[in-house]
């Protein structure tokens, strides 16, 4: 088996979505962690719901909506300026420690980012992080308005990559994303950063690593 | 506006999915609450994921899979007999206190249960609870293998109800279910039993009540 394209999820996989926690804590004292956790949980739930209901809205809107829900749930109040401030912070998430080294080791191969993030969120993030030049290309599910884990989203990434389905190694820290990619027919490496159980969906990942260094075995 | 059919969600709306917590606590000491919460969260997530991925499995399978995940996450081990024991308990969930009185007040109207539950889970539950005779009919999303909140699921329930879309009042305690029903075009009453914020999906419910007694106003 030859892997011709390495496709990486962005949020949670390359970037730590909870690196905004301190910023949240400043704006919403003593609620930073709770808001950060609910924000991410609802953001992902809203991807799923909008996909199932057939009511696509882009990532920046969903990310703002889910933050508003999280702030409301915490008992705080969210004015427009604080929501916008946090969306701006979401364009400056920290990447995980090992990411840069792993990408440097893989130079010369086709390295692709494929994310639910819309261009107006993902592009600033890739630029700010300094990772952009280490990738061959960045693909957004927003280009076809179909969120992962729908088969249509992975099919689009595959078409853009221009390789065969079985020549893809797909990396994500999100169990639902790995399940979707495996269901579609990619080889999958689950970056299980939080030491969670495997999803019980009869779609086991081909490999499980605690961080991205594991993929250097491929 | 005349409401000609009252359509009720089952799990969480008529029945308390956390009424198995004591039973879980007996089988998995000190982990009952954590398992119960994760069980429900993953069960709903698996509905969404299977719907998005186009990999339908019936409710009993999804309910067993999500329980297994929850037990694994808690650090306990789940053998087949304990999983089956808990699935059996799920056929004997308690209904909420006010349900019977409200249904008795509404007798003479078309009262329908519409659930993601498969017949082999939902029928025993309806029988055991003694609520079955208070409803006109029970509809399962399993009959078309499309989970709520997909439009296809609500369309099927509407067809079975034999009324017009705008003649339906749909009740659920699940925010995602209310969003899906509203998106489809039903009147919706969100039974907000846990005092949660409204979902930020631009699909506000027509009414919000803390329990089912509120619907007697319609």
Coordinates of C-alpha atoms in Angstrom, one line a residue:
Chain A
X1 CA 0.0 0.0 0.0
X2 CA 1.4 3.4 -1.0
X3 CA 0.1 6.5 0.6
X4 CA 0.2 9.4 -1.9
X5 CA -1.7 12.1 0.1
X6 CA -1.6 12.9 3.8
X7 CA -4.8 14.7 4.7
X8 CA -5.0 16.4 8.1
X9 CA -8.0 17.7 9.9
X10 CA -7.3 21.2 11.5
X11 CA -9.3 21.9 14.6
X12 CA -8.3 19.6 17.5
X13 CA -5.8 17.8 15.3
X14 CA -3.3 20.5 14.3
X15 CA -4.7 23.3 16.5
X16 CA -5.8 23.2 20.1
X17 CA -9.3 24.6 20.2
X18 CA -9.0 25.0 24.0
X19 CA -6.0 27.3 23.7
X20 CA -8.6 30.2 23.9
X21 CA -9.5 29.2 27.4
X22 CA -7.4 31.9 29.1
X23 CA -8.9 34.5 26.9
X24 CA -12.4 33.3 27.7
X25 CA -11.5 33.3 31.4
X26 CA -10.6 37.0 31.1
X27 CA -13.8 37.9 29.4
X28 CA -16.0 35.6 31.5
X29 CA -14.3 35.2 34.9
X30 CA -14.5 31.6 36.4
X31 CA -16.4 30.4 33.4
X32 CA -13.5 30.0 30.9
X33 CA -13.2 26.2 31.0
X34 CA -16.9 25.5 31.0
X35 CA -17.5 27.9 28.1
X36 CA -14.6 26.4 26.1
X37 CA -15.8 22.9 26.5
X38 CA -19.5 23.7 25.7
X39 CA -18.4 25.9 22.8
X40 CA -16.6 23.1 21.1
X41 CA -19.3 20.5 21.9
X42 CA -22.1 22.6 20.5
X43 CA -20.0 23.7 17.5
X44 CA -19.6 20.1 16.4
X45 CA -23.3 19.3 17.2
X46 CA -24.3 22.2 15.0
X47 CA -22.2 20.8 12.1
X48 CA -24.1 17.6 12.5
X49 CA -27.6 19.1 12.9
X50 CA -27.2 21.5 10.0
X51 CA -25.9 18.7 7.8
X52 CA -28.9 16.4 8.8
X53 CA -31.5 19.2 8.5
X54 CA -30.0 20.4 5.2
X55 CA -29.5 23.9 6.6
X56 CA -25.9 24.7 5.9
X57 CA -24.3 27.8 7.4
X58 CA -20.6 28.5 7.2
X59 CA -18.1 27.7 10.0
X60 CA -17.8 31.3 11.3
X61 CA -21.5 31.6 11.8
X62 CA -21.7 28.2 13.5
X63 CA -18.7 29.0 15.6
X64 CA -20.3 32.3 16.8
X65 CA -23.7 30.6 17.4
X66 CA -22.2 27.9 19.5
X67 CA -20.2 30.4 21.5
X68 CA -23.3 32.3 22.2
X69 CA -25.0 29.1 23.4
X70 CA -22.1 28.3 25.6
X71 CA -22.0 31.8 27.2
X72 CA -25.8 31.7 27.7
X73 CA -25.5 28.2 29.4
X74 CA -22.8 29.5 31.7
X75 CA -25.2 32.2 33.0
X76 CA -23.1 35.0 31.5
X77 CA -24.2 37.5 28.9
X78 CA -22.6 37.8 25.5
X79 CA -22.5 41.1 23.7
X80 CA -21.5 41.4 20.0
X81 CA -18.1 42.8 20.8
X82 CA -17.1 39.9 23.1
X83 CA -18.3 37.3 20.5
X84 CA -16.3 39.0 17.8
X85 CA -13.3 39.3 20.0
X86 CA -13.4 35.5 20.6
X87 CA -13.9 34.7 16.9
X88 CA -10.8 36.7 16.3
X89 CA -9.0 34.6 18.9
X90 CA -10.2 31.5 17.1
X91 CA -8.1 32.7 14.2
X92 CA -5.0 32.5 16.4
X93 CA -5.3 29.1 18.0
X94 CA -2.1 27.5 19.1
X95 CA -0.9 24.4 17.3
X96 CA 0.2 21.4 19.2
X97 CA 3.8 21.1 20.1
X98 CA 4.9 18.3 17.7
X99 CA 3.0 19.5 14.6
X100 CA 5.8 21.5 13.1
X101 CA 8.5 18.8 13.5
X102 CA 6.3 16.1 12.0
X103 CA 5.4 18.3 9.0
X104 CA 9.1 19.1 8.4
X105 CA 9.9 15.4 8.4
X106 CA 7.2 14.8 5.8
X107 CA 8.3 17.5 3.4
X108 CA 8.3 16.4 -0.2
X109 CA 5.0 14.4 0.2
X110 CA 1.5 15.7 -0.6
X111 CA 0.4 17.3 2.7
X112 CA -3.2 18.6 2.7
X113 CA -5.4 20.3 5.3
X114 CA -9.0 19.5 5.0
X115 CA -11.3 21.2 7.4
X116 CA -14.9 22.2 8.1
X117 CA -13.5 25.7 8.6
X118 CA -14.5 28.4 6.2
X119 CA -11.8 30.3 4.4
X120 CA -12.2 33.5 6.5
X121 CA -11.4 31.5 9.6
X122 CA -9.0 28.9 8.3
X123 CA -6.8 31.0 6.2
X124 CA -5.9 33.6 8.9
X125 CA -5.2 30.7 11.3
X126 CA -2.9 28.9 8.9
X127 CA -1.0 32.1 8.2
X128 CA -0.8 33.2 11.8
X129 CA 0.5 29.8 12.9
X130 CA 3.3 29.8 10.3
X131 CA 2.3 26.3 9.2
X132 CA 0.8 27.3 5.8
X133 CA 4.1 26.9 3.9
X134 CA 4.5 23.4 5.2
X135 CA 1.4 22.2 3.4
X136 CA 0.7 21.6 -0.3
X137 CA -2.8 22.9 -0.1
X138 CA -5.8 23.7 2.2
X139 CA -9.3 22.5 1.4
X140 CA -12.4 23.8 3.1
X141 CA -15.7 21.9 3.2
X142 CA -17.3 25.3 2.8
X143 CA -16.3 25.2 -0.9
X144 CA -19.1 22.6 -1.4
X145 CA -21.2 23.5 1.7
X146 CA -21.2 20.0 3.0
X147 CA -19.8 19.3 6.4
X148 CA -17.6 16.4 7.4
X149 CA -18.5 13.6 8.3
X150 CA -20.8 13.5 5.2
X151 CA -19.5 11.3 2.4
X152 CA -19.8 14.3 0.0
X153 CA -17.3 16.2 2.0
X154 CA -14.6 13.5 1.9
X155 CA -15.4 12.9 -1.8
X156 CA -14.7 16.5 -2.5
X157 CA -11.3 16.4 -0.7
X158 CA -10.4 13.3 -2.6
X159 CA -11.2 14.9 -5.9
X160 CA -9.1 17.9 -5.1
X161 CA -6.2 15.7 -3.9
X162 CA -6.3 13.9 -7.3
X163 CA -5.3 10.5 -5.9
X164 CA -7.2 7.2 -5.3
X165 CA -9.3 6.7 -2.2
X166 CA -7.0 4.0 -0.9
X167 CA -3.9 6.2 -1.4
X168 CA -5.1 8.6 1.3
X169 CA -4.0 8.6 4.9
X170 CA -6.4 10.8 6.9
X171 CA -5.5 12.1 10.3
X172 CA -7.9 13.5 12.9
X173 CA -8.2 13.7 16.6
X174 CA -12.0 13.8 16.4
X175 CA -13.6 10.3 16.6
X176 CA -16.5 11.3 14.5
X177 CA -14.2 12.6 11.7
X178 CA -12.2 9.4 11.8
X179 CA -15.4 7.4 11.6
X180 CA -16.6 9.4 8.6
X181 CA -13.3 9.1 6.8
X182 CA -13.1 5.4 7.4
X183 CA -16.7 5.0 6.3
X184 CA -15.8 6.8 3.0
X185 CA -12.8 4.5 2.4
X186 CA -9.7 6.4 3.5
X187 CA -6.9 4.9 5.6
X188 CA -7.3 6.5 9.0
X189 CA -5.0 7.4 11.8
X190 CA -6.8 8.6 14.9
X191 CA -4.8 11.1 16.9
X192 CA -6.3 10.2 20.2
X193 CA -5.0 13.2 22.2
X194 CA -7.4 12.8 25.1
X195 CA -7.1 9.1 25.5
X196 CA -10.8 8.4 24.8
X197 CA -12.4 5.1 24.0
X198 CA -12.9 4.1 20.3
X199 CA -16.2 5.2 18.9
X200 CA -18.6 2.2 18.8
X201 CA -19.7 2.7 15.2
X202 CA -18.1 -0.5 13.6
X203 CA -15.6 1.8 11.8
X204 CA -12.3 1.2 13.6
X205 CA -9.4 3.4 12.7
X206 CA -6.4 1.7 11.0
X207 CA -4.0 3.2 13.6
X208 CA -4.3 5.1 16.8
X209 CA -1.5 7.4 18.1
X210 CA -1.4 9.7 21.0
X211 CA 0.0 12.5 18.9
X212 CA 1.0 13.1 15.2
X213 CA 4.5 11.6 15.6
X214 CA 2.9 8.2 15.1
X215 CA 2.2 8.8 11.5
X216 CA 5.9 8.9 10.6
X217 CA 5.6 5.1 10.6
X218 CA 3.5 5.2 7.4
Chain B
X1 CA -54.8 27.9 13.5
X2 CA -56.3 24.5 14.3
X3 CA -54.1 21.8 15.7
X4 CA -55.3 18.4 14.4
X5 CA -52.5 16.2 15.6
X6 CA -50.4 16.3 18.7
X7 CA -47.1 14.5 18.1
X8 CA -44.9 13.6 21.0
X9 CA -41.2 12.6 21.1
X10 CA -40.7 9.7 23.5
X11 CA -37.2 9.6 25.1
X12 CA -36.6 12.6 27.3
X13 CA -40.0 14.0 26.6
X14 CA -42.5 11.3 27.9
X15 CA -39.8 9.1 29.5
X16 CA -36.9 9.9 31.7
X17 CA -33.8 8.3 30.1
X18 CA -31.9 8.9 33.4
X19 CA -34.4 6.8 35.4
X20 CA -31.9 3.9 34.8
X21 CA -29.2 5.6 36.9
X22 CA -29.8 3.6 40.0
X23 CA -29.7 0.4 38.0
X24 CA -26.4 1.5 36.4
X25 CA -25.0 2.4 39.9
X26 CA -25.7 -1.1 41.0
X27 CA -23.9 -2.7 38.1
X28 CA -21.1 0.0 37.9
X29 CA -20.6 1.3 41.5
X30 CA -19.9 5.1 41.7
X31 CA -20.1 5.4 37.9
X32 CA -23.9 5.4 37.5
X33 CA -24.4 9.1 36.9
X34 CA -21.4 9.5 34.6
X35 CA -22.4 6.5 32.5
X36 CA -26.0 7.6 32.3
X37 CA -25.0 11.1 31.0
X38 CA -22.5 9.8 28.5
X39 CA -24.8 7.0 27.4
X40 CA -27.5 9.5 26.3
X41 CA -25.0 12.0 24.9
X42 CA -23.4 9.3 22.7
X43 CA -26.7 7.7 21.7
X44 CA -27.9 11.0 20.3
X45 CA -24.5 11.7 18.7
X46 CA -24.6 8.3 17.0
X47 CA -28.1 9.0 15.6
X48 CA -26.6 12.2 14.0
X49 CA -23.4 10.5 12.8
X50 CA -25.2 7.5 11.3
X51 CA -27.7 9.8 9.6
X52 CA -24.9 12.0 8.1
X53 CA -22.7 9.0 7.1
X54 CA -25.7 7.1 5.6
X55 CA -25.0 4.1 7.8
X56 CA -28.3 3.5 9.5
X57 CA -28.5 0.9 12.4
X58 CA -31.6 0.5 14.5
X59 CA -32.1 2.1 17.9
X60 CA -31.4 -1.0 19.9
X61 CA -28.0 -1.4 18.3
X62 CA -27.2 2.3 18.7
X63 CA -28.3 2.3 22.3
X64 CA -26.2 -0.8 23.1
X65 CA -23.2 0.7 21.3
X66 CA -23.4 4.0 23.1
X67 CA -23.8 2.3 26.4
X68 CA -20.6 0.3 25.6
X69 CA -18.8 3.5 24.9
X70 CA -20.0 5.1 28.1
X71 CA -18.9 2.1 30.2
X72 CA -15.5 2.1 28.5
X73 CA -15.1 5.8 29.1
X74 CA -15.8 5.3 32.8
X75 CA -13.0 2.8 33.1
X76 CA -15.3 -0.1 33.8
X77 CA -15.7 -3.2 31.7
X78 CA -19.0 -4.2 30.0
X79 CA -19.7 -7.8 29.4
X80 CA -22.6 -8.8 27.2
X81 CA -24.9 -9.8 30.0
X82 CA -24.7 -6.4 31.7
X83 CA -25.3 -4.6 28.4
X84 CA -28.3 -6.7 27.8
X85 CA -29.6 -6.2 31.3
X86 CA -29.4 -2.4 30.8
X87 CA -31.1 -2.6 27.4
X88 CA -33.9 -4.5 29.2
X89 CA -34.1 -1.7 31.8
X90 CA -34.4 0.8 28.9
X91 CA -37.7 -0.9 28.1
X92 CA -38.9 0.1 31.5
X93 CA -38.0 3.7 31.8
X94 CA -40.2 5.8 34.1
X95 CA -42.4 8.4 32.5
X96 CA -42.5 12.0 33.9
X97 CA -45.0 12.7 36.6
X98 CA -47.4 14.9 34.7
X99 CA -47.5 12.9 31.5
X100 CA -50.6 10.7 32.3
X101 CA -52.7 13.6 33.5
X102 CA -51.9 15.7 30.5
X103 CA -52.7 12.9 28.1
X104 CA -56.0 12.2 29.9
X105 CA -57.0 15.9 29.5
X106 CA -56.3 15.6 25.8
X107 CA -58.3 12.5 25.1
X108 CA -60.5 12.7 22.0
X109 CA -57.7 14.4 20.0
X110 CA -55.2 12.7 17.7
X111 CA -52.2 11.9 20.0
X112 CA -49.2 10.3 18.4
X113 CA -45.8 9.2 19.6
X114 CA -43.0 9.7 17.1
X115 CA -39.7 8.4 18.1
X116 CA -36.3 7.3 16.8
X117 CA -36.9 4.1 18.9
X118 CA -37.2 0.9 17.1
X119 CA -40.4 -1.2 17.7
X120 CA -38.5 -3.8 19.8
X121 CA -37.6 -1.0 22.3
X122 CA -40.5 1.4 22.0
X123 CA -43.4 -1.1 22.1
X124 CA -42.4 -2.8 25.3
X125 CA -41.8 0.6 26.9
X126 CA -45.2 2.0 25.9
X127 CA -46.9 -1.2 27.2
X128 CA -45.0 -1.3 30.4
X129 CA -45.7 2.3 31.2
X130 CA -49.4 1.9 30.7
X131 CA -49.4 4.9 28.4
X132 CA -50.1 3.1 25.2
X133 CA -53.9 3.2 25.4
X134 CA -53.8 7.0 25.8
X135 CA -52.3 7.5 22.4
X136 CA -53.9 7.1 19.0
X137 CA -50.8 5.6 17.4
X138 CA -47.0 5.1 17.7
X139 CA -44.7 5.8 14.8
X140 CA -41.1 4.8 14.7
X141 CA -38.4 6.4 12.5
X142 CA -37.1 2.8 12.1
X143 CA -40.0 2.2 9.7
X144 CA -38.1 4.3 7.1
X145 CA -34.7 4.0 8.6
X146 CA -34.2 7.8 8.7
X147 CA -33.5 9.3 12.1
X148 CA -34.8 12.5 13.4
X149 CA -33.9 15.4 12.9
X150 CA -33.7 14.5 9.1
X151 CA -36.6 16.1 7.1
X152 CA -37.4 12.6 5.8
X153 CA -38.3 11.4 9.3
X154 CA -40.7 14.2 10.0
X155 CA -42.2 13.9 6.5
X156 CA -42.9 10.2 7.3
X157 CA -44.6 11.0 10.5
X158 CA -46.7 13.7 8.8
X159 CA -47.8 11.3 6.1
X160 CA -48.8 8.7 8.7
X161 CA -50.7 11.4 10.7
X162 CA -52.7 12.3 7.6
X163 CA -53.0 16.0 8.4
X164 CA -51.4 19.1 7.0
X165 CA -48.0 20.2 8.1
X166 CA -49.3 23.4 9.9
X167 CA -51.9 21.4 11.7
X168 CA -49.3 19.5 13.8
X169 CA -48.1 20.5 17.2
X170 CA -44.8 18.7 17.9
X171 CA -43.5 18.3 21.5
X172 CA -40.0 17.4 22.5
X173 CA -37.6 18.1 25.4
X174 CA -34.7 17.7 23.0
X175 CA -33.5 21.0 21.5
X176 CA -32.2 19.2 18.3
X177 CA -35.6 17.5 17.8
X178 CA -37.4 20.8 18.2
X179 CA -35.0 22.5 15.7
X180 CA -35.6 19.6 13.2
X181 CA -39.4 19.8 13.6
X182 CA -39.4 23.5 13.2
X183 CA -37.1 23.4 10.2
X184 CA -39.6 20.9 8.6
X185 CA -42.5 23.2 9.3
X186 CA -44.4 21.8 12.4
X187 CA -45.6 24.0 15.2
X188 CA -43.3 23.2 18.1
X189 CA -43.5 23.3 21.9
X190 CA -40.1 22.8 23.5
X191 CA -40.5 21.0 26.8
X192 CA -37.4 22.5 28.4
X193 CA -37.2 20.1 31.4
X194 CA -33.6 21.0 32.2
X195 CA -33.8 24.8 31.8
X196 CA -31.3 25.0 29.0
X197 CA -30.7 27.9 26.7
X198 CA -32.4 27.9 23.3
X199 CA -30.4 26.3 20.5
X200 CA -28.7 28.9 18.4
X201 CA -29.9 27.6 15.0
X202 CA -32.2 30.4 14.0
X203 CA -35.1 27.9 14.4
X204 CA -36.9 29.1 17.6
X205 CA -39.7 27.0 19.1
X206 CA -43.2 28.4 19.0
X207 CA -43.6 27.9 22.7
X208 CA -41.4 26.8 25.6
X209 CA -42.7 25.1 28.7
X210 CA -41.1 23.5 31.7
X211 CA -43.2 20.4 31.4
X212 CA -46.0 19.0 29.3
X213 CA -48.8 20.8 31.2
X214 CA -48.0 23.9 29.1
X215 CA -49.4 22.3 26.0
X216 CA -53.0 22.4 27.4
X217 CA -53.0 26.1 26.3
X218 CA -53.1 25.0 22.6

